[in-house]
Coordinates of N, CA and C and ligand atoms in Angstrom, one line a residue:
M1 N 60.7 122.9 17.9 CA 61.5 123.3 19.1 C 62.7 124.3 18.5
N2 N 62.4 125.1 19.0 CA 63.4 126.1 18.5 C 65.2 125.6 19.1
E3 N 66.0 126.6 18.7 CA 67.8 126.3 18.8 C 68.9 125.7 20.3
L4 N 67.9 127.0 20.7 CA 68.1 127.3 21.9 C 67.1 126.1 23.0
Q5 N 65.6 126.1 22.5 CA 65.1 125.0 22.8 C 65.4 123.0 23.1
Q6 N 66.1 123.0 22.1 CA 66.8 122.0 22.3 C 68.5 122.5 22.7
L7 N 69.2 122.5 22.9 CA 69.6 123.1 23.6 C 69.5 122.7 25.1
Y8 N 69.0 122.7 25.1 CA 68.9 122.4 26.8 C 67.7 121.1 26.3
Q9 N 66.7 120.8 26.1 CA 66.7 119.4 26.3 C 68.0 118.5 26.6
E10 N 69.5 119.0 25.6 CA 70.4 118.1 25.8 C 71.1 118.2 26.7
V11 N 70.9 119.6 27.7 CA 72.0 119.5 28.8 C 70.9 118.5 29.8
I12 N 69.5 118.3 30.0 CA 68.8 117.5 30.8 C 69.3 116.2 30.6
L13 N 69.1 115.9 29.7 CA 69.3 114.3 29.7 C 70.5 113.6 29.8
D14 N 71.7 114.8 29.1 CA 72.7 114.8 29.2 C 72.9 114.0 30.8
H15 N 72.8 115.8 31.2 CA 72.8 115.4 33.2 C 71.6 113.7 33.6
N16 N 71.3 113.8 33.0 CA 70.1 112.9 33.3 C 70.8 111.3 33.7
K17 N 71.3 111.7 32.0 CA 72.3 109.5 31.8 C 73.2 110.1 32.7
N18 N 73.9 110.9 32.9 CA 74.9 111.1 33.9 C 75.8 111.7 34.9
P19 N 74.2 111.4 35.7 CA 74.4 112.2 36.2 C 75.7 113.4 37.4
R20 N 76.3 114.1 37.5 CA 76.9 114.3 38.5 C 77.6 114.4 39.4
N21 N 78.0 114.1 40.4 CA 78.2 114.5 41.9 C 76.9 112.6 42.6
F22 N 77.4 112.2 42.3 CA 76.0 110.5 41.9 C 76.3 109.7 43.2
G23 N 76.0 109.2 44.2 CA 76.4 109.2 45.9 C 75.8 109.3 46.9
V24 N 76.4 109.0 48.1 CA 75.7 109.3 49.2 C 77.5 109.0 50.1
L25 N 78.0 110.8 51.0 CA 78.4 111.6 51.3 C 78.2 110.5 52.7
S26 N 79.5 109.4 52.2 CA 79.8 109.0 54.1 C 81.4 108.5 54.9
P27 N 81.1 109.9 55.7 CA 80.1 110.2 56.5 C 79.9 111.8 55.9
C28 N 78.6 111.9 56.5 CA 79.1 113.4 56.6 C 78.4 114.5 57.3
T29 N 78.7 115.4 56.8 CA 77.6 116.5 57.7 C 76.2 116.8 58.3
N30 N 75.7 116.9 56.8 CA 73.8 117.2 56.4 C 73.8 116.9 55.5
H31 N 72.8 116.0 55.6 CA 71.7 115.8 55.4 C 70.3 115.0 55.1
A32 N 70.0 115.4 53.9 CA 69.0 115.5 53.8 C 67.4 114.5 52.7
E33 N 66.9 114.3 53.3 CA 66.0 114.1 51.6 C 64.5 114.6 51.4
G34 N 64.2 114.2 50.8 CA 63.1 115.0 49.6 C 61.7 114.6 48.6
R35 N 61.0 114.5 48.8 CA 60.0 114.0 48.6 C 59.2 114.2 47.5
N36 N 58.8 114.6 46.3 CA 57.9 114.9 45.6 C 57.4 113.4 44.8
P37 N 55.7 113.1 45.9 CA 55.2 111.8 45.8 C 53.6 112.4 44.0
L38 N 54.0 113.5 43.9 CA 53.4 113.5 42.7 C 54.0 112.9 41.8
C39 N 55.1 113.3 40.9 CA 56.2 112.3 40.1 C 56.4 111.5 41.1
G40 N 56.7 111.3 42.0 CA 57.2 109.9 42.1 C 58.1 110.3 42.8
D41 N 59.3 111.8 42.5 CA 60.9 111.9 42.6 C 61.4 111.5 44.1
H42 N 62.0 110.8 44.1 CA 63.0 110.9 45.8 C 63.6 111.0 45.5
L43 N 64.6 111.5 46.4 CA 66.0 112.7 46.5 C 66.7 112.3 47.8
E44 N 68.3 112.0 47.9 CA 68.7 112.4 49.1 C 69.9 113.3 48.7
I45 N 70.4 115.2 49.9 CA 71.6 114.1 49.4 C 72.2 115.0 50.5
T46 N 73.7 114.0 50.9 CA 74.3 114.6 50.9 C 75.5 115.8 51.5
I47 N 75.6 116.5 52.1 CA 76.7 117.3 52.7 C 78.0 117.0 53.5
N48 N 79.3 117.7 53.2 CA 80.0 118.4 54.1 C 80.2 119.7 54.2
L49 N 80.5 120.0 55.1 CA 79.8 121.9 55.6 C 80.7 121.2 56.4
D50 N 82.1 123.0 56.0 CA 83.7 123.0 56.9 C 82.6 125.0 56.7
S51 N 82.5 124.8 58.5 CA 82.9 126.0 58.6 C 81.7 127.2 56.8
N52 N 80.6 126.9 57.4 CA 80.0 127.9 56.7 C 79.7 127.3 54.4
Q53 N 81.2 126.6 54.3 CA 81.6 126.7 52.8 C 81.3 124.6 52.9
I54 N 80.1 124.4 51.9 CA 80.3 123.8 51.2 C 81.1 123.2 50.5
N55 N 81.8 122.2 51.0 CA 83.3 121.3 50.6 C 83.1 119.7 49.1
D56 N 82.2 119.9 49.7 CA 82.0 118.0 49.2 C 80.5 118.4 49.8
I57 N 79.5 117.6 47.3 CA 78.5 117.3 48.4 C 77.9 116.2 47.0
K58 N 77.1 115.7 47.2 CA 76.0 114.6 46.7 C 75.3 114.6 46.3
F59 N 74.9 113.3 45.8 CA 72.6 113.5 45.7 C 72.5 112.1 45.8
D60 N 72.3 111.3 45.2 CA 71.0 109.6 45.4 C 69.3 110.3 45.0
G61 N 69.5 108.7 44.3 CA 67.7 109.1 44.2 C 67.0 108.1 42.6
S62 N 66.1 108.1 43.2 CA 65.5 108.0 41.9 C 64.4 109.6 41.6
G63 N 64.1 109.2 39.9 CA 63.0 110.6 39.8 C 63.2 110.6 38.4
C64 N 61.9 111.0 38.1 CA 61.7 111.5 36.2 C 63.3 112.4 36.2
A65 N 63.6 112.3 34.4 CA 64.7 113.4 34.2 C 64.6 114.8 34.4
I66 N 63.7 115.6 34.4 CA 64.0 117.2 35.2 C 64.4 117.1 36.6
S67 N 64.5 116.4 37.5 CA 64.3 116.5 38.4 C 65.1 115.7 38.7
K68 N 65.9 114.7 38.6 CA 67.4 114.4 38.1 C 68.6 115.3 37.5
A69 N 68.5 115.8 36.1 CA 69.5 116.7 36.3 C 69.2 118.3 36.8
S70 N 68.9 118.5 37.9 CA 67.5 119.6 38.6 C 69.0 119.4 39.6
A71 N 69.0 117.5 40.3 CA 70.0 118.0 41.5 C 71.4 117.5 40.5
S72 N 71.6 117.4 39.9 CA 72.9 117.3 39.4 C 73.2 118.2 38.6
I73 N 72.6 119.4 37.8 CA 73.2 120.6 37.8 C 73.4 121.5 39.4
M74 N 72.9 120.9 40.4 CA 72.5 121.6 41.4 C 74.1 121.8 42.4
T75 N 74.6 120.1 42.4 CA 75.5 119.9 42.3 C 76.1 120.7 42.6
T76 N 76.6 120.2 41.2 CA 78.1 121.2 40.4 C 77.6 123.2 40.6
L77 N 76.5 123.1 40.8 CA 76.7 124.6 40.9 C 77.3 124.9 42.4
A78 N 76.4 123.8 43.9 CA 76.9 123.3 45.4 C 77.9 124.3 45.5
K79 N 79.2 123.8 44.4 CA 80.2 122.7 45.2 C 81.8 123.6 45.4
D80 N 81.6 123.6 46.2 CA 82.8 125.1 46.5 C 82.4 126.1 47.0
K81 N 80.7 126.4 48.0 CA 80.2 127.6 47.9 C 80.0 128.1 48.9
S82 N 79.3 129.2 49.6 CA 79.2 129.3 50.4 C 77.4 129.3 51.1
I83 N 77.2 129.1 51.7 CA 76.0 128.8 52.1 C 75.3 129.9 51.8
D84 N 74.8 131.1 52.0 CA 74.5 132.5 51.8 C 75.3 132.3 49.8
E85 N 76.2 132.2 49.4 CA 76.0 132.3 47.7 C 74.8 131.4 47.4
V86 N 74.6 129.8 48.0 CA 74.6 128.9 47.6 C 72.8 129.9 47.9
K87 N 71.7 129.9 48.6 CA 70.8 130.6 48.8 C 71.0 131.6 47.2
S88 N 71.1 133.1 46.8 CA 71.5 133.7 46.1 C 71.3 132.5 44.9
I89 N 72.1 131.8 44.9 CA 72.1 131.1 43.4 C 70.3 130.5 43.3
Y90 N 70.1 130.1 44.6 CA 68.4 129.2 45.0 C 67.2 130.4 44.7
D91 N 67.5 131.2 44.5 CA 67.2 132.7 44.8 C 66.8 132.6 43.9
K92 N 67.7 133.2 42.8 CA 67.7 133.2 41.3 C 66.8 132.0 40.5
F93 N 67.3 130.9 40.8 CA 66.4 129.6 39.6 C 65.3 130.2 40.1
H94 N 65.1 129.5 41.4 CA 63.5 130.3 41.8 C 62.5 131.5 40.3
F95 N 63.2 132.1 40.4 CA 63.1 132.9 39.6 C 62.6 132.5 38.1
V96 N 63.6 131.9 38.0 CA 63.2 131.0 37.2 C 62.8 129.8 36.4
V97 N 61.7 129.3 37.8 CA 61.1 128.6 37.3 C 59.9 128.4 38.7
T98 N 59.4 130.4 38.7 CA 58.7 130.3 39.0 C 58.1 131.6 38.5
S99 N 59.2 132.0 37.5 CA 58.0 133.8 36.8 C 57.3 133.6 35.7
K100 N 56.8 134.6 35.4 CA 55.2 134.4 34.4 C 56.0 134.0 32.5
K101 N 55.3 132.9 32.0 CA 56.1 133.4 30.3 C 56.7 134.6 30.3
D102 N 55.9 135.3 30.1 CA 56.4 136.6 28.7 C 57.2 137.0 30.0
V103 N 58.5 137.6 31.2 CA 60.0 137.7 31.8 C 60.2 136.9 30.9
E104 N 60.6 138.8 30.6 CA 62.3 138.4 29.4 C 63.1 137.8 30.8
L105 N 63.4 136.8 29.8 CA 65.1 135.8 31.2 C 65.9 136.5 31.0
D106 N 67.5 136.6 31.2 CA 68.5 137.8 31.0 C 69.8 136.3 30.7
L107 N 69.2 135.3 29.7 CA 69.5 133.9 29.9 C 71.2 133.7 29.7
E108 N 72.2 134.5 29.4 CA 73.3 134.8 29.5 C 73.5 135.0 31.3
E109 N 73.0 135.6 31.4 CA 74.2 136.0 33.3 C 73.2 134.9 34.6
L110 N 72.2 133.8 33.9 CA 71.4 132.7 34.4 C 72.9 131.0 33.9
G111 N 73.2 131.7 33.0 CA 73.7 130.6 33.2 C 74.0 129.2 33.3
K112 N 73.7 128.0 33.6 CA 73.2 126.8 33.5 C 72.0 126.9 34.1
L113 N 71.5 127.3 35.0 CA 70.1 127.7 35.5 C 69.5 127.6 33.9
A114 N 69.8 129.0 33.8 CA 68.3 129.2 32.2 C 67.9 127.8 31.4
V115 N 68.9 126.1 31.7 CA 68.0 125.3 31.0 C 66.1 125.0 31.7
F116 N 66.1 125.5 33.0 CA 64.8 125.4 33.3 C 64.6 126.3 32.7
A117 N 64.2 127.2 32.0 CA 63.5 128.6 32.2 C 62.5 127.9 31.6
G118 N 62.5 126.2 30.1 CA 61.3 126.4 29.9 C 60.2 125.3 30.3
V119 N 60.7 124.9 32.1 CA 59.8 124.1 32.8 C 59.2 125.2 33.7
R120 N 59.0 126.7 34.0 CA 58.0 127.1 34.0 C 56.4 127.5 33.9
E121 N 56.7 127.0 32.0 CA 55.6 126.2 31.3 C 54.7 125.2 31.6
F122 N 55.7 124.5 32.9 CA 54.6 123.1 32.8 C 54.8 123.3 34.4
P123 N 53.4 123.9 35.4 CA 53.5 124.0 36.2 C 53.9 122.5 37.6
A124 N 53.3 121.7 36.8 CA 53.1 120.5 37.6 C 55.0 119.9 38.2
R125 N 56.1 120.4 36.6 CA 57.3 120.4 36.8 C 57.5 121.2 37.3
V126 N 57.7 121.6 37.1 CA 58.1 123.3 38.5 C 58.4 122.8 40.4
K127 N 57.2 121.6 40.0 CA 58.4 121.1 41.9 C 58.5 119.7 41.6
C128 N 59.0 119.3 40.2 CA 60.4 118.1 40.0 C 61.9 119.4 39.9
A129 N 61.6 120.7 39.2 CA 62.9 121.4 39.2 C 63.6 121.5 40.5
S130 N 62.0 122.1 40.9 CA 62.6 122.5 42.4 C 62.5 120.7 44.0
L131 N 62.5 120.6 43.3 CA 62.8 119.1 44.9 C 64.2 119.1 45.5
A132 N 64.9 119.2 44.1 CA 66.6 119.0 44.6 C 67.4 120.4 45.1
W133 N 67.0 122.0 45.3 CA 66.8 123.1 45.8 C 66.5 123.2 47.2
R134 N 65.3 122.1 47.5 CA 64.4 122.9 48.2 C 65.2 121.9 49.4
T135 N 65.7 121.0 49.0 CA 65.9 119.6 49.3 C 67.2 120.0 51.1
L136 N 68.3 120.5 49.8 CA 69.7 121.2 49.8 C 69.1 122.3 50.6
I137 N 68.6 123.5 50.7 CA 68.4 124.3 51.2 C 67.7 123.8 53.1
S138 N 67.0 123.0 53.0 CA 67.0 122.2 53.3 C 68.2 121.0 54.5
A139 N 69.3 120.5 53.7 CA 70.4 120.3 54.9 C 70.8 121.2 55.0
L140 N 71.2 122.3 54.2 CA 71.9 123.0 54.6 C 71.2 124.3 56.3
E141 N 70.0 124.2 56.7 CA 69.7 124.2 57.5 C 68.8 124.2 58.3
N142 N 68.9 121.8 59.2 CA 69.0 121.4 59.2 C 69.9 120.1 59.4
K143 N 70.7 120.2 60.3 CA 72.0 118.6 59.9 C 71.3 118.0 59.5
D144 N 69.7 117.3 59.2 CA 68.8 116.1 60.0 C 67.4 116.9 59.1
S145 N 66.9 116.5 57.8 CA 65.6 117.3 57.3 C 65.3 116.2 55.9
Q146 N 63.6 117.0 56.4 CA 62.5 115.4 55.1 C 62.5 117.2 54.3
V147 N 62.3 116.9 53.4 CA 60.6 118.2 53.2 C 60.1 116.5 52.0
C148 N 59.1 117.2 52.2 CA 58.1 116.7 51.2 C 56.8 118.2 49.9
T149 N 57.0 117.7 48.6 CA 56.7 118.7 48.4 C 54.7 119.3 48.2
E150 N 54.4 118.4 49.0 CA 52.7 118.0 49.0 C 52.3 118.6 50.2
Ligands
ZN201 ZN1 59.5 114.8 38.2

């Protein structure tokens, strides 16, 4: 493992151990539940939306380190952002985890999302890493929704 990969590994372990914005917002304006049966990841995302702006966001649930770290990092990136901003961050994230292994990524520009660059080498893990984002987008589009990766 090179130095950079090791750093990313540490970021994932840190967010897994000390997840940010963990819990349930009650009351909330939007809510979605996401499941990845292949791995057993289960997330619940609650949001308080104020005219297109995410004022507050929390996630709850259980799953593997990748799914939890991804949800934790996702909440830190989505907070105080508009729906459009969140969708463009999601597009970037999606590109990071689904691009081909040999595609050069601009890690500096990707910021925190860069930690998931290693995931693209493990197709089964892409669902774990994407679950939080897919659940968030679903929560933004429907006030109350369910997402399943299968
Ligand atoms: Zn998982």
